[in-house]
Amino acid sequence: MSNLTVAIGSDHGGFDYKESIIKHLKANNINVIDVGTYSKESCDYPVFAKKVAEKILSKEADKGILICGTGIGMSIAANKIKGIRAALCHDTFSAKATRAHNNSNILCLGQRVIGKYLALDIVDLFLSTKFEGGRHQRRIDMLES
Ligand code: RB5
């Protein structure tokens, strides 16, 4: 998983998991771009969804991770941006499947929904699973047209 750059962002509701995930990624030699938020003060999740999406669209980052209380606000916000395929995953099967079939470029997580160690497992699977291409590419192309 090295040579990978991950852009990560959260609102206040996802701040603690953002910090834990950053530590975990760095321990695995993954480059991290932390777009904020930088404290637990109340803030607006669309701001950070946009910042992470921009890092992916500009190719500064290979993948993105967004965390809020539920993961839902982040996934709604990120999926409004053309070229972004954001997947809200709270189980490991979905994390693998969305990479293999949807070539998702952002993982969304809800800090108030799942435990930290499950979140870290989901992150690992999301980052290590390859897109299968083929018929799945055809379907992704249909999303953009
Ligand atoms: C913030 O309280 C909360 O609404 C936000 O983190 C997120 O869950 C929105 O979808």
PDB file of C-alpha atoms and ligand atoms in Angstrom:
ATOM      1  CA  MET A   1       0.000   0.000   0.000  1.00  0.00           C
ATOM      2  CA  SER A   2       2.988   2.359  -0.034  1.00  0.00           C
ATOM      3  CA  ASN A   3       3.430   4.984  -2.787  1.00  0.00           C
ATOM      4  CA  LEU A   4      -0.201   5.736  -2.169  1.00  0.00           C
ATOM      5  CA  THR A   5      -1.426   9.207  -1.258  1.00  0.00           C
ATOM      6  CA  VAL A   6      -4.690   9.512   0.623  1.00  0.00           C
ATOM      7  CA  ALA A   7      -6.581  12.764   1.173  1.00  0.00           C
ATOM      8  CA  ILE A   8      -8.600  12.688   4.370  1.00  0.00           C
ATOM      9  CA  GLY A   9     -11.169  15.053   5.855  1.00  0.00           C
ATOM     10  CA  SER A  10     -13.830  15.130   8.518  1.00  0.00           C
ATOM     11  CA  ASP A  11     -16.193  17.420  10.324  1.00  0.00           C
ATOM     12  CA  HIS A  12     -16.285  17.624  14.141  1.00  0.00           C
ATOM     13  CA  GLY A  13     -18.384  14.424  14.241  1.00  0.00           C
ATOM     14  CA  GLY A  14     -15.601  12.465  12.563  1.00  0.00           C
ATOM     15  CA  PHE A  15     -12.575  14.233  13.982  1.00  0.00           C
ATOM     16  CA  ASP A  16     -11.400  11.499  16.393  1.00  0.00           C
ATOM     17  CA  TYR A  17     -11.515   8.787  13.724  1.00  0.00           C
ATOM     18  CA  LYS A  18      -9.717  11.063  11.283  1.00  0.00           C
ATOM     19  CA  GLU A  19      -6.850  11.373  13.737  1.00  0.00           C
ATOM     20  CA  SER A  20      -6.765   7.599  14.355  1.00  0.00           C
ATOM     21  CA  ILE A  21      -6.896   6.787  10.644  1.00  0.00           C
ATOM     22  CA  ILE A  22      -4.077   9.248   9.893  1.00  0.00           C
ATOM     23  CA  LYS A  23      -1.881   7.547  12.522  1.00  0.00           C
ATOM     24  CA  HIS A  24      -2.734   4.136  11.059  1.00  0.00           C
ATOM     25  CA  LEU A  25      -1.985   5.229   7.481  1.00  0.00           C
ATOM     26  CA  LYS A  26       1.321   6.829   8.408  1.00  0.00           C
ATOM     27  CA  ALA A  27       2.344   3.683  10.300  1.00  0.00           C
ATOM     28  CA  ASN A  28       1.762   1.842   7.009  1.00  0.00           C
ATOM     29  CA  ASN A  29       3.908   4.290   5.005  1.00  0.00           C
ATOM     30  CA  ILE A  30       0.940   5.823   3.231  1.00  0.00           C
ATOM     31  CA  ASN A  31       1.207   9.528   2.394  1.00  0.00           C
ATOM     32  CA  VAL A  32      -1.564  11.581   3.934  1.00  0.00           C
ATOM     33  CA  ILE A  33      -3.036  14.949   2.969  1.00  0.00           C
ATOM     34  CA  ASP A  34      -5.125  16.152   5.916  1.00  0.00           C
ATOM     35  CA  VAL A  35      -7.596  18.793   4.697  1.00  0.00           C
ATOM     36  CA  GLY A  36      -9.155  19.290   8.168  1.00  0.00           C
ATOM     37  CA  THR A  37     -11.099  19.878  10.237  1.00  0.00           C
ATOM     38  CA  TYR A  38      -8.385  20.417  12.819  1.00  0.00           C
ATOM     39  CA  SER A  39     -10.449  20.549  16.029  1.00  0.00           C
ATOM     40  CA  LYS A  40     -13.730  19.318  17.502  1.00  0.00           C
ATOM     41  CA  GLU A  41     -15.374  22.716  17.046  1.00  0.00           C
ATOM     42  CA  SER A  42     -18.654  22.488  15.132  1.00  0.00           C
ATOM     43  CA  CYS A  43     -18.189  22.871  11.364  1.00  0.00           C
ATOM     44  CA  ASP A  44     -19.851  22.017   8.043  1.00  0.00           C
ATOM     45  CA  TYR A  45     -19.142  18.666   6.373  1.00  0.00           C
ATOM     46  CA  PRO A  46     -19.667  19.827   2.723  1.00  0.00           C
ATOM     47  CA  VAL A  47     -16.570  22.033   3.029  1.00  0.00           C
ATOM     48  CA  PHE A  48     -14.339  19.019   3.701  1.00  0.00           C
ATOM     49  CA  ALA A  49     -16.041  16.757   1.171  1.00  0.00           C
ATOM     50  CA  LYS A  50     -15.208  19.346  -1.485  1.00  0.00           C
ATOM     51  CA  LYS A  51     -11.585  19.695  -0.339  1.00  0.00           C
ATOM     52  CA  VAL A  52     -10.965  15.925  -0.491  1.00  0.00           C
ATOM     53  CA  ALA A  53     -12.709  15.644  -3.871  1.00  0.00           C
ATOM     54  CA  GLU A  54     -10.495  18.409  -5.254  1.00  0.00           C
ATOM     55  CA  LYS A  55      -7.360  16.519  -4.175  1.00  0.00           C
ATOM     56  CA  ILE A  56      -8.544  13.475  -6.103  1.00  0.00           C
ATOM     57  CA  LEU A  57      -9.660  15.318  -9.224  1.00  0.00           C
ATOM     58  CA  SER A  58      -6.327  17.176  -9.356  1.00  0.00           C
ATOM     59  CA  LYS A  59      -4.563  13.796  -8.916  1.00  0.00           C
ATOM     60  CA  GLU A  60      -2.679  15.045  -5.844  1.00  0.00           C
ATOM     61  CA  ALA A  61      -4.274  12.092  -4.034  1.00  0.00           C
ATOM     62  CA  ASP A  62      -5.055   8.568  -5.242  1.00  0.00           C
ATOM     63  CA  LYS A  63      -7.949   7.975  -2.859  1.00  0.00           C
ATOM     64  CA  GLY A  64      -9.972   9.893  -0.295  1.00  0.00           C
ATOM     65  CA  ILE A  65     -11.484   9.218   3.095  1.00  0.00           C
ATOM     66  CA  LEU A  66     -14.281  11.322   4.607  1.00  0.00           C
ATOM     67  CA  ILE A  67     -15.685  10.912   8.093  1.00  0.00           C
ATOM     68  CA  CYS A  68     -18.651  12.572   9.755  1.00  0.00           C
ATOM     69  CA  GLY A  69     -21.054  11.395  12.444  1.00  0.00           C
ATOM     70  CA  THR A  70     -22.981   9.057  10.155  1.00  0.00           C
ATOM     71  CA  GLY A  71     -20.925   9.183   6.953  1.00  0.00           C
ATOM     72  CA  ILE A  72     -24.163  10.057   5.165  1.00  0.00           C
ATOM     73  CA  GLY A  73     -23.699  13.809   4.843  1.00  0.00           C
ATOM     74  CA  MET A  74     -20.180  13.313   3.529  1.00  0.00           C
ATOM     75  CA  SER A  75     -21.298  10.739   0.962  1.00  0.00           C
ATOM     76  CA  ILE A  76     -24.161  12.926  -0.280  1.00  0.00           C
ATOM     77  CA  ALA A  77     -21.843  15.919  -0.592  1.00  0.00           C
ATOM     78  CA  ALA A  78     -19.002  14.045  -2.293  1.00  0.00           C
ATOM     79  CA  ASN A  79     -21.243  12.257  -4.791  1.00  0.00           C
ATOM     80  CA  LYS A  80     -22.550  15.572  -6.110  1.00  0.00           C
ATOM     81  CA  ILE A  81     -19.099  16.279  -7.538  1.00  0.00           C
ATOM     82  CA  LYS A  82     -18.475  14.992 -11.069  1.00  0.00           C
ATOM     83  CA  GLY A  83     -15.829  12.294 -11.190  1.00  0.00           C
ATOM     84  CA  ILE A  84     -16.302  11.302  -7.562  1.00  0.00           C
ATOM     85  CA  ARG A  85     -17.626   7.885  -6.595  1.00  0.00           C
ATOM     86  CA  ALA A  86     -17.977   7.952  -2.824  1.00  0.00           C
ATOM     87  CA  ALA A  87     -18.980   4.808  -0.954  1.00  0.00           C
ATOM     88  CA  LEU A  88     -20.392   4.771   2.565  1.00  0.00           C
ATOM     89  CA  CYS A  89     -19.159   1.466   3.998  1.00  0.00           C
ATOM     90  CA  HIS A  90     -19.752   0.107   7.452  1.00  0.00           C
ATOM     91  CA  ASP A  91     -18.758  -3.484   6.726  1.00  0.00           C
ATOM     92  CA  THR A  92     -15.701  -5.084   5.155  1.00  0.00           C
ATOM     93  CA  PHE A  93     -17.583  -6.848   2.348  1.00  0.00           C
ATOM     94  CA  SER A  94     -18.902  -3.526   1.001  1.00  0.00           C
ATOM     95  CA  ALA A  95     -15.461  -1.919   1.255  1.00  0.00           C
ATOM     96  CA  LYS A  96     -13.949  -4.632  -0.950  1.00  0.00           C
ATOM     97  CA  ALA A  97     -16.905  -4.819  -3.331  1.00  0.00           C
ATOM     98  CA  THR A  98     -17.115  -1.097  -3.943  1.00  0.00           C
ATOM     99  CA  ARG A  99     -13.467  -0.962  -4.965  1.00  0.00           C
ATOM    100  CA  ALA A 100     -13.712  -4.071  -7.147  1.00  0.00           C
ATOM    101  CA  HIS A 101     -16.989  -3.131  -8.860  1.00  0.00           C
ATOM    102  CA  ASN A 102     -17.514   0.642  -8.527  1.00  0.00           C
ATOM    103  CA  ASN A 103     -13.878   1.796  -8.572  1.00  0.00           C
ATOM    104  CA  SER A 104     -14.883   4.120  -5.736  1.00  0.00           C
ATOM    105  CA  ASN A 105     -12.381   6.860  -5.111  1.00  0.00           C
ATOM    106  CA  ILE A 106     -13.647   8.031  -1.717  1.00  0.00           C
ATOM    107  CA  LEU A 107     -14.514   5.982   1.361  1.00  0.00           C
ATOM    108  CA  CYS A 108     -17.051   7.519   3.750  1.00  0.00           C
ATOM    109  CA  LEU A 109     -17.327   6.434   7.372  1.00  0.00           C
ATOM    110  CA  GLY A 110     -19.610   7.302  10.276  1.00  0.00           C
ATOM    111  CA  GLN A 111     -17.785   7.713  13.570  1.00  0.00           C
ATOM    112  CA  ARG A 112     -21.050   7.409  15.506  1.00  0.00           C
ATOM    113  CA  VAL A 113     -21.975   4.170  13.719  1.00  0.00           C
ATOM    114  CA  ILE A 114     -19.073   1.705  13.907  1.00  0.00           C
ATOM    115  CA  GLY A 115     -16.143   0.948  16.206  1.00  0.00           C
ATOM    116  CA  LYS A 116     -12.686   2.295  15.507  1.00  0.00           C
ATOM    117  CA  TYR A 117     -11.017  -1.040  14.757  1.00  0.00           C
ATOM    118  CA  LEU A 118     -13.696  -2.031  12.264  1.00  0.00           C
ATOM    119  CA  ALA A 119     -13.209   1.376  10.642  1.00  0.00           C
ATOM    120  CA  LEU A 120      -9.461   0.696  10.324  1.00  0.00           C
ATOM    121  CA  ASP A 121     -10.107  -2.738   8.750  1.00  0.00           C
ATOM    122  CA  ILE A 122     -12.500  -1.119   6.285  1.00  0.00           C
ATOM    123  CA  VAL A 123      -9.864   1.491   5.423  1.00  0.00           C
ATOM    124  CA  ASP A 124      -7.259  -1.228   4.778  1.00  0.00           C
ATOM    125  CA  LEU A 125      -9.559  -3.205   2.490  1.00  0.00           C
ATOM    126  CA  PHE A 126     -10.701  -0.129   0.626  1.00  0.00           C
ATOM    127  CA  LEU A 127      -7.118   0.918  -0.063  1.00  0.00           C
ATOM    128  CA  SER A 128      -5.786  -2.518  -0.993  1.00  0.00           C
ATOM    129  CA  THR A 129      -8.563  -3.852  -3.240  1.00  0.00           C
ATOM    130  CA  LYS A 130      -8.082  -3.386  -6.982  1.00  0.00           C
ATOM    131  CA  PHE A 131     -10.790  -2.414  -9.473  1.00  0.00           C
ATOM    132  CA  GLU A 132     -11.781  -5.377 -11.653  1.00  0.00           C
ATOM    133  CA  GLY A 133     -12.559  -3.331 -14.795  1.00  0.00           C
ATOM    134  CA  GLY A 134     -14.372  -5.068 -17.670  1.00  0.00           C
ATOM    135  CA  ARG A 135     -18.158  -4.908 -17.405  1.00  0.00           C
ATOM    136  CA  HIS A 136     -17.803  -2.728 -14.322  1.00  0.00           C
ATOM    137  CA  GLN A 137     -15.978  -0.051 -16.325  1.00  0.00           C
ATOM    138  CA  ARG A 138     -18.884   0.052 -18.802  1.00  0.00           C
ATOM    139  CA  ARG A 139     -21.302   0.723 -15.945  1.00  0.00           C
ATOM    140  CA  ILE A 140     -19.105   3.439 -14.459  1.00  0.00           C
ATOM    141  CA  ASP A 141     -18.884   5.100 -17.879  1.00  0.00           C
ATOM    142  CA  MET A 142     -22.699   5.216 -17.889  1.00  0.00           C
ATOM    143  CA  LEU A 143     -22.642   7.225 -14.647  1.00  0.00           C
ATOM    144  CA  GLU A 144     -20.568   9.978 -16.235  1.00  0.00           C
ATOM    145  CA  SER A 145     -22.492  10.374 -19.519  1.00  0.00           C
TER     146      SER A 145
HETATM  147  C1  RB5 B   1     -22.934  16.617  12.878  1.00  0.00           C
HETATM  148  O1  RB5 B   1     -23.627  16.697  14.062  1.00  0.00           O
HETATM  149  C2  RB5 B   1     -23.545  15.536  11.987  1.00  0.00           C
HETATM  150  O2  RB5 B   1     -24.779  15.964  11.519  1.00  0.00           O
HETATM  151  C3  RB5 B   1     -22.610  15.199  10.832  1.00  0.00           C
HETATM  152  O3  RB5 B   1     -21.384  14.794  11.355  1.00  0.00           O
HETATM  153  C4  RB5 B   1     -23.049  14.097   9.897  1.00  0.00           C
HETATM  154  O4  RB5 B   1     -23.461  12.958  10.588  1.00  0.00           O
HETATM  155  C5  RB5 B   1     -23.975  14.472   8.820  1.00  0.00           C
HETATM  156  O5  RB5 B   1     -24.358  13.640   7.972  1.00  0.00           O
END
